[in-house]
Tab-separated table of C-alpha atoms in Angstrom:
chain	number	residue	atom	x	y	z
V	237	MET	CA	52.891	70.725	73.624
V	238	SER	CA	51.749	67.488	72.065
V	239	PHE	CA	50.196	67.365	68.599
V	240	ASP	CA	47.968	64.748	67.036
V	241	VAL	CA	49.989	62.688	64.513
V	242	PRO	CA	47.892	59.784	63.160
V	243	ASP	CA	49.871	56.634	62.362
V	244	ASP	CA	47.895	55.942	59.170
V	245	ARG	CA	49.453	58.848	57.241
V	246	ARG	CA	52.789	59.915	55.794
V	247	TYR	CA	54.223	63.405	56.224
V	248	LEU	CA	56.422	66.006	54.540
V	249	ASP	CA	58.968	68.109	56.422
V	250	SER	CA	56.815	71.068	55.381
V	251	HIS	CA	53.920	69.615	57.459
V	252	GLU	CA	51.552	68.318	54.771
V	253	TRP	CA	50.128	64.824	55.292
V	254	ALA	CA	49.101	62.160	52.784
V	255	ALA	CA	46.752	59.225	53.374
V	256	GLN	CA	46.102	56.551	50.768
V	257	ASP	CA	42.650	55.004	50.477
V	258	ASP	CA	41.332	52.950	47.545
V	259	GLY	CA	44.015	54.160	45.136
V	260	VAL	CA	43.479	57.833	45.965
V	261	VAL	CA	45.747	59.941	48.183
V	262	ARG	CA	44.103	62.594	50.359
V	263	ILE	CA	46.257	65.573	51.292
V	264	GLY	CA	46.050	68.114	54.098
V	265	ILE	CA	48.181	69.872	56.680
V	266	SER	CA	49.131	68.519	60.082
V	267	ASP	CA	47.807	69.466	63.489
V	268	PHE	CA	51.192	71.108	64.158
V	269	ALA	CA	50.935	73.201	60.966
V	270	GLN	CA	47.413	74.453	61.672
V	271	ASP	CA	48.464	75.364	65.218
V	272	GLU	CA	51.498	77.292	63.967
V	273	LEU	CA	49.417	79.139	61.373
V	274	GLY	CA	46.651	80.177	63.739
V	275	ASP	CA	43.160	80.847	62.418
V	276	VAL	CA	42.990	79.866	58.753
V	277	VAL	CA	40.966	82.415	56.765
V	278	PHE	CA	41.557	81.444	53.101
V	279	VAL	CA	42.678	78.491	51.023
V	280	GLU	CA	43.561	78.182	47.339
V	281	PHE	CA	43.923	74.857	45.508
V	282	PRO	CA	44.224	73.630	41.922
V	283	ASP	CA	41.067	72.533	40.118
V	284	GLU	CA	40.030	68.954	39.538
V	285	GLY	CA	41.839	67.533	36.535
V	286	GLU	CA	45.008	69.539	37.115
V	287	SER	CA	48.278	67.832	37.956
V	288	ILE	CA	50.501	68.395	40.972
V	289	THR	CA	54.153	67.413	41.359
V	290	ALA	CA	55.740	66.005	44.510
V	291	GLY	CA	57.769	68.610	46.359
V	292	GLU	CA	56.322	71.551	44.413
V	293	ALA	CA	53.801	74.100	45.670
V	294	PHE	CA	50.196	73.279	44.779
V	295	GLY	CA	48.270	75.905	46.702
V	296	VAL	CA	48.156	78.499	49.437
V	297	VAL	CA	46.788	78.668	52.956
V	298	GLU	CA	46.315	82.077	54.539
V	299	SER	CA	45.889	82.637	58.250
V	300	ILE	CA	45.748	85.639	60.532
V	301	LYS	CA	49.522	85.209	61.001
V	302	ALA	CA	50.892	84.312	57.565
V	303	VAL	CA	50.412	83.165	54.003
V	304	SER	CA	52.050	79.804	53.345
V	305	ASP	CA	52.554	77.686	50.259
V	306	LEU	CA	51.299	74.120	50.346
V	307	TYR	CA	53.633	71.431	48.996
V	308	ALA	CA	52.569	68.256	47.262
V	309	PRO	CA	53.576	65.043	49.011
V	310	VAL	CA	52.927	63.035	45.827
V	311	SER	CA	52.591	63.649	42.096
V	312	GLY	CA	49.340	63.010	40.292
V	313	GLU	CA	46.026	64.276	38.998
V	314	VAL	CA	43.646	66.110	41.314
V	315	VAL	CA	40.428	64.060	41.346
V	316	GLU	CA	38.607	65.936	44.123
V	317	VAL	CA	38.899	69.254	45.929
V	318	ASN	CA	37.398	69.849	49.368
V	319	GLU	CA	35.267	72.790	48.230
V	320	THR	CA	33.748	73.093	51.713
V	321	LEU	CA	36.998	74.783	52.776
V	322	PHE	CA	36.364	77.716	50.432
V	323	ASP	CA	33.360	78.681	52.583
V	324	ARG	CA	34.596	77.248	55.879
V	325	PRO	CA	38.436	77.425	55.950
V	326	GLU	CA	38.310	77.127	59.744
V	327	LEU	CA	37.771	73.382	59.285
V	328	VAL	CA	41.536	73.169	58.697
V	329	ASN	CA	41.960	74.263	62.327
V	330	ASP	CA	39.020	72.345	63.739
V	331	ASP	CA	39.682	68.958	62.119
V	332	PRO	CA	42.908	68.945	60.036
V	333	TYR	CA	42.890	65.181	59.416
V	334	GLU	CA	39.235	64.585	58.520
V	335	GLU	CA	36.919	67.455	57.512
V	336	GLY	CA	39.914	69.727	56.849
V	337	TRP	CA	41.462	67.563	54.095
V	338	MET	CA	42.329	69.594	50.992
V	339	LEU	CA	42.829	67.496	47.863
V	340	ALA	CA	42.362	63.951	46.661
V	341	VAL	CA	44.935	62.913	44.083
V	342	GLU	CA	45.281	59.875	41.852
V	343	PRO	CA	49.015	59.289	42.290
V	344	SER	CA	51.192	58.811	39.224
V	345	GLU	CA	54.114	57.384	41.235
V	346	GLU	CA	52.946	55.159	44.106
V	347	SER	CA	56.537	54.859	45.341
V	348	GLU	CA	56.565	58.569	46.317
V	349	LEU	CA	54.287	57.821	49.270
V	350	ALA	CA	56.842	55.432	50.789
V	351	GLU	CA	59.507	58.149	50.603
V	352	LEU	CA	57.582	60.428	52.993
V	353	LEU	CA	58.150	60.553	56.755
V	354	ASP	CA	56.350	57.956	58.836
V	355	ALA	CA	54.326	59.103	61.856
V	356	ASP	CA	57.071	58.334	64.404
V	357	THR	CA	59.699	60.302	62.484
V	358	TYR	CA	57.346	63.230	61.927
V	359	ARG	CA	56.284	63.157	65.590
V	360	GLU	CA	59.951	63.476	66.645
V	361	GLN	CA	60.305	66.458	64.306
V	362	VAL	CA	57.422	68.453	65.808
V	363	GLU	CA	57.937	67.637	69.474
């Protein structure tokens, strides 16, 4: 099975993605991750203003199959939360890279983004 892996993002081994835009890093889970989870029914994220740390859990995604921790690809302050997902968590399944994004973070260490997997490396991992 082939999964969508956009080239304009970086990835964690744990299947979170990060995309930088205008100094802010948006975070979500990959197409592979949402497929493995099945129907997402609940999400839990930190509030705006809280800090997250690269490699540490920042939230939870619950599906009909499992409850999984979400890991931060970068460190920084949460500047926006996709609150739409609290009412419509299925957007994580429907559109994991656009409407299903989870957090926007102002990164404290820009170099952390470069340390993540590029699309080709991540693609090899999930194929």
